[in-house]
mmCIF file of C-alpha atoms in Angstrom:
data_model
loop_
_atom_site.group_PDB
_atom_site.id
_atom_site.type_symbol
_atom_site.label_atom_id
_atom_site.label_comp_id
_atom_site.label_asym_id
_atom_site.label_seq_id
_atom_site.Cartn_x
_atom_site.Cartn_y
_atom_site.Cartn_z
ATOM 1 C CA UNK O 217 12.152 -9.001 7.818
ATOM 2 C CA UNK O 218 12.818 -4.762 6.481
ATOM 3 C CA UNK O 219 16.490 -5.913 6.752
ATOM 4 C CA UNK O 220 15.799 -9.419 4.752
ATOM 5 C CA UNK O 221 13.765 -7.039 2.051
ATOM 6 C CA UNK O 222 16.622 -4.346 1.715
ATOM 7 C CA UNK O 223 19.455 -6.882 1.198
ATOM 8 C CA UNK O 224 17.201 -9.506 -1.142
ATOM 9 C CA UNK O 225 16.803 -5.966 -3.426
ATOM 10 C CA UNK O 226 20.595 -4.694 -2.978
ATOM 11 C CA UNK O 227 21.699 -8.315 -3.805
ATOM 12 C CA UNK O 228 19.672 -8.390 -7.100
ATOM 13 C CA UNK O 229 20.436 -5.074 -8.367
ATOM 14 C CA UNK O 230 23.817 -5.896 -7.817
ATOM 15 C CA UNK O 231 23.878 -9.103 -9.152
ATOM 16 C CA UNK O 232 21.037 -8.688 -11.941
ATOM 17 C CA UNK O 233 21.728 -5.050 -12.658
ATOM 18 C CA UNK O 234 18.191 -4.259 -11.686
ATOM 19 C CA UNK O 235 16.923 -0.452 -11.085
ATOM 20 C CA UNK O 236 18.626 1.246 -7.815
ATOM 21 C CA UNK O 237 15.499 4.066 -8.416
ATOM 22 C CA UNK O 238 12.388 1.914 -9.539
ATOM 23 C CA UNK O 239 11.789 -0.634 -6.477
ATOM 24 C CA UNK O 240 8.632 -1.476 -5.727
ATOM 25 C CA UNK O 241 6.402 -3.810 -3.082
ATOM 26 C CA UNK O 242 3.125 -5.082 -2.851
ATOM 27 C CA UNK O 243 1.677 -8.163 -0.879
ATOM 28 C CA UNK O 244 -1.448 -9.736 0.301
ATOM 29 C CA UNK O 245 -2.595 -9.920 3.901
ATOM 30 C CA UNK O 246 0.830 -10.329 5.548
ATOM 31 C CA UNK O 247 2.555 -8.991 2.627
ATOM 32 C CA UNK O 248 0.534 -5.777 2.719
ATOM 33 C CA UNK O 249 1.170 -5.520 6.198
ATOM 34 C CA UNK O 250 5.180 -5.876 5.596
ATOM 35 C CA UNK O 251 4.218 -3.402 2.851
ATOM 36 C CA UNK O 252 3.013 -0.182 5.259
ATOM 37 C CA UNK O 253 6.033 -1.541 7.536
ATOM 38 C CA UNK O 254 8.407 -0.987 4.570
ATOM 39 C CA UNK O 255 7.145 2.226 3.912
ATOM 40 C CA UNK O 256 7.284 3.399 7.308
ATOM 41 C CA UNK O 257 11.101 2.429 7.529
ATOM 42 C CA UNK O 258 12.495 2.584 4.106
ATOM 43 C CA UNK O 259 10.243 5.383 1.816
ATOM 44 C CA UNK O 260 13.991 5.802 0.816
ATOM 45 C CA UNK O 261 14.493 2.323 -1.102
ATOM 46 C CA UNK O 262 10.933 1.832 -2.237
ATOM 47 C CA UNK O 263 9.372 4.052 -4.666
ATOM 48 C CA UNK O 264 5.962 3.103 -3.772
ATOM 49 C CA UNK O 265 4.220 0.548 -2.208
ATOM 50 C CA UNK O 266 1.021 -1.230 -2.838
ATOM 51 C CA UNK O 267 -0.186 -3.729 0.362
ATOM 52 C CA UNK O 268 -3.755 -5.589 -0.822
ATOM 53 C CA UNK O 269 -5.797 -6.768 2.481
ATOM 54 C CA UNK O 270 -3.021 -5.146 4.111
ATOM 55 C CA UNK O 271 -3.578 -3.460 7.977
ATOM 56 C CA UNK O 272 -1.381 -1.486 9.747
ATOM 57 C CA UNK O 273 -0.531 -2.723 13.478
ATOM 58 C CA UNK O 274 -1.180 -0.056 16.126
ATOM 59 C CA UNK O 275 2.452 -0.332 17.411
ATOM 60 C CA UNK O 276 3.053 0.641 14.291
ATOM 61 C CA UNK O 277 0.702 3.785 13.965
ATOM 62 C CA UNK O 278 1.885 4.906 17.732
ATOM 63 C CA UNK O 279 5.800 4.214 17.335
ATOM 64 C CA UNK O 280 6.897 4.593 14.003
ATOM 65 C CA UNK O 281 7.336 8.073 12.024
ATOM 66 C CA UNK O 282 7.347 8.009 8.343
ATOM 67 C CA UNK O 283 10.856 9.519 7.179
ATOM 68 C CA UNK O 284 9.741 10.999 3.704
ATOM 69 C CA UNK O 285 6.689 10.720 1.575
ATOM 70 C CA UNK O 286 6.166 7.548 0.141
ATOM 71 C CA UNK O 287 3.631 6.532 -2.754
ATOM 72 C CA UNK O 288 1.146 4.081 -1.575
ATOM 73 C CA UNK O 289 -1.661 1.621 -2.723
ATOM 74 C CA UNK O 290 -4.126 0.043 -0.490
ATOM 75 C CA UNK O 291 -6.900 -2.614 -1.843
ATOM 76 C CA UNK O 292 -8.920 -3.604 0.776
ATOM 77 C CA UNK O 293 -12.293 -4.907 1.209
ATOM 78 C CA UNK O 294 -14.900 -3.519 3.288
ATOM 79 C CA UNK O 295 -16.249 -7.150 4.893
ATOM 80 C CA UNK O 296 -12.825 -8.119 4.933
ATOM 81 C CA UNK O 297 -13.346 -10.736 8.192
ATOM 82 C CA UNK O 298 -9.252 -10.768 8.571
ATOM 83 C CA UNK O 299 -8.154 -7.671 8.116
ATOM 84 C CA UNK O 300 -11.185 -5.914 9.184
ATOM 85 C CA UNK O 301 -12.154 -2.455 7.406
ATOM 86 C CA UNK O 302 -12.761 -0.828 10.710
ATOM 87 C CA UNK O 303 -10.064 -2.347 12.599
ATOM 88 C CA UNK O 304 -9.541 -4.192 15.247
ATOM 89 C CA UNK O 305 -8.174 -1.735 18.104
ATOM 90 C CA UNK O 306 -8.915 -4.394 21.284
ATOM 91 C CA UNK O 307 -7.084 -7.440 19.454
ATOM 92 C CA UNK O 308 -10.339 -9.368 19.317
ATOM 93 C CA UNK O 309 -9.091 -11.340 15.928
ATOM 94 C CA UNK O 310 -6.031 -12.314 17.966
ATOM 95 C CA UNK O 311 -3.478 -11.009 15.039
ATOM 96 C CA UNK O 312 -2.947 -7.825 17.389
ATOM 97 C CA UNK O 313 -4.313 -4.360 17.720
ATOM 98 C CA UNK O 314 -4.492 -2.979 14.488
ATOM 99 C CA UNK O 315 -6.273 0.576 12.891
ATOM 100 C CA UNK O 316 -8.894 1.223 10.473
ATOM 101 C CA UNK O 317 -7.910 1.213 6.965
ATOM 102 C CA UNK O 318 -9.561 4.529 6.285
ATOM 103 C CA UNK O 319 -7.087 5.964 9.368
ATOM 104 C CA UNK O 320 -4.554 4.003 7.815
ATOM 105 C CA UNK O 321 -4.795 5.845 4.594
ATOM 106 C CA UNK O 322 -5.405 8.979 5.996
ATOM 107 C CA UNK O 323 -2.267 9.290 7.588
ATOM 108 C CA UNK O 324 0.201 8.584 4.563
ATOM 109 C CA UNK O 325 -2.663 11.340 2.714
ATOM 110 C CA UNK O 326 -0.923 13.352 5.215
ATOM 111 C CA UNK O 327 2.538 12.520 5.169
ATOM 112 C CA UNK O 328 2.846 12.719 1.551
ATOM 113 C CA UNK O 329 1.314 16.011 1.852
ATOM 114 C CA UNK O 330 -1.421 14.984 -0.667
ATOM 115 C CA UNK O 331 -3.768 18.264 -1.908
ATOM 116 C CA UNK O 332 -7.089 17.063 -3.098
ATOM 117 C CA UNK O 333 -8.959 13.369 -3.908
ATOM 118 C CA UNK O 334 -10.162 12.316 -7.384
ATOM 119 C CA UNK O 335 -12.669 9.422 -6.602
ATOM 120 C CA UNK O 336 -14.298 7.129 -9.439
ATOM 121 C CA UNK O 337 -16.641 3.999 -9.528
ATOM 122 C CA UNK O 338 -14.685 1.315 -11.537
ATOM 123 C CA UNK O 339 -16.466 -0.823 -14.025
ATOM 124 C CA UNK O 340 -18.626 -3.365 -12.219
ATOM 125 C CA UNK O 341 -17.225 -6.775 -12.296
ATOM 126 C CA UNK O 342 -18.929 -8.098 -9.184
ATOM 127 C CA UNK O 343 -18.420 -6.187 -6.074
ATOM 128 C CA UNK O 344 -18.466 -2.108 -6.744
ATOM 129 C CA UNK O 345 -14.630 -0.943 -6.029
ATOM 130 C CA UNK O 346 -14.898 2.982 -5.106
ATOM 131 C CA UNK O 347 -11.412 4.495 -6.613
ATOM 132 C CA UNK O 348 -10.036 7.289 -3.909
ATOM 133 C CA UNK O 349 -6.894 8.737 -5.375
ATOM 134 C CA UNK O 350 -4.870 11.390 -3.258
ATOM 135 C CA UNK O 351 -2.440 13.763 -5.545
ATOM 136 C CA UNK O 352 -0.704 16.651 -5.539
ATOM 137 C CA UNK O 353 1.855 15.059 -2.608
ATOM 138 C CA UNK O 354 5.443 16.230 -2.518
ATOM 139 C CA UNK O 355 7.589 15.370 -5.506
ATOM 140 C CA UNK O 356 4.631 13.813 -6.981
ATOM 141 C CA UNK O 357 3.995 11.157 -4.493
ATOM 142 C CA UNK O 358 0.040 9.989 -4.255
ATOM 143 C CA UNK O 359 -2.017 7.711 -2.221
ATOM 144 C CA UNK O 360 -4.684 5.216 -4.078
ATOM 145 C CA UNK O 361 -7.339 3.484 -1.902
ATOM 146 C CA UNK O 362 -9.661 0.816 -3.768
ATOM 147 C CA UNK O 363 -12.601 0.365 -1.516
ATOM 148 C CA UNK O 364 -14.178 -3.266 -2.688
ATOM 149 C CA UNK O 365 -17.607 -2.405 -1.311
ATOM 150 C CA UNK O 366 -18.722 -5.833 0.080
ATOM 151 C CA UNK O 367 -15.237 -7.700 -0.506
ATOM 152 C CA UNK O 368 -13.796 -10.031 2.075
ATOM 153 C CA UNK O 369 -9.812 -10.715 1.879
ATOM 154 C CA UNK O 370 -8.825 -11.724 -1.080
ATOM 155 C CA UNK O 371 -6.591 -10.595 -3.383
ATOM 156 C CA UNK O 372 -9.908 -8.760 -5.128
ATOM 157 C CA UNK O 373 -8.914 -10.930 -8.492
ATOM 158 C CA UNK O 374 -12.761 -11.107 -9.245
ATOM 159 C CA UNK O 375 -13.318 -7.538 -8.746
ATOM 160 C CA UNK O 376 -10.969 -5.547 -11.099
ATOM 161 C CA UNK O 377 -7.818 -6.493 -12.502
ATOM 162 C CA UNK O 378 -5.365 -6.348 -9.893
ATOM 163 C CA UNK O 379 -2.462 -6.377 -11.968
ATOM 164 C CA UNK O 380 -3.165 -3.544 -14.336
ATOM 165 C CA UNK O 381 -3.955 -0.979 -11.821
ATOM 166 C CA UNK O 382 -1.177 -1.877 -9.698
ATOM 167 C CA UNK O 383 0.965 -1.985 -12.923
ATOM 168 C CA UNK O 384 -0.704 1.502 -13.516
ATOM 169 C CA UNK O 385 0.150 2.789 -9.652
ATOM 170 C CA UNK O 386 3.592 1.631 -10.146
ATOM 171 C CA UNK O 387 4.387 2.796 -13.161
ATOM 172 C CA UNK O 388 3.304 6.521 -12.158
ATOM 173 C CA UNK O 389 6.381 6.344 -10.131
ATOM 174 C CA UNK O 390 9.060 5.263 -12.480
ATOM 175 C CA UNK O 391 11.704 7.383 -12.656
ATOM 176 C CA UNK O 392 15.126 7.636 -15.225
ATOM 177 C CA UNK O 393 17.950 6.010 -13.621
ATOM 178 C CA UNK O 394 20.774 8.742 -12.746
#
């Protein structure tokens, strides 16, 4: 599926003239999860990526290095029954072992070499969504975690405006074409 991505994105830049620089990826459940894989094999296509309900597999976490900093976005519920907050390290779900999202975040806080946390309460729309932003990573990269307090796996739709802060994530890492 990484190879799939990589030549679906060199086929329309090449054919559509789209950005070689500004490539971004963000999915739900699955999607996220092809998201951390993405960003674990190719931080050097995408410019950031933004997985919502997303998990990272422990084969994953255990096997795979990052290569290079990498912005990153995670949404994620904390009574998410699918992708569970906590994780699921004994495969109980069936989907396979997978890590906490907090452990999850904290290790691309650490590969991206990220220097302090701004955290924020967003407006309340119906469940509270806790705003941890990690900055100050190499060449500007930053990792975002939106903690829906009480949200299960959804895209978080009802919760804050998905597409405007992921518009605002992206956007943060838009660079001039060379």
């Amino acid at each position: 599926d990484v190879g799939f991505a990589c030549r679906l994105v060199r086929y329309l830049q090449k054919a559509y003239g789209f950005s070689r620089e500004n490539i971004f990826a963000t999915g739900h459940s699955n999607g996220g999860e092809m998201c951390y894989l993405l960003a674990y094999k190719r931080p050097d296509l995408f410019a950031a990526v933004a997985p919502v309900s997303g998990l990272t597999m422990e084969w994953m976490y255990r096997s795979l290095k990052a290569k290079c900093p990498v912005s990153l976005f995670e949404i994620h519920g904390t009574k998410d029954k699918t992708s569970a907050w906590e994780g699921d390290p004994t495969n109980e779900g069936g989907w396979g072992a997978y890590i906490a999202v907090p452990q999850a975040i904290g290790y691309w806080v650490a590969v991206n070499r990220c220097t302090h946390c701004e955290r924020e309460e967003l407006p309340l729309m119906r469940n509270k969504v806790i705003a941890h932003r990690y900055l100050g990573g190499t060449n500007g990269s930053e990792v975002w975690l939106y903690e829906v307090v009480g949200g299960g796996h959804s895209w978080a739709d009802k919760d804050l405006d998905v597409g405007e802060h992921l518009w605002k994530f992206f956007a943060r890492h838009i660079t001039s074409e060379r």
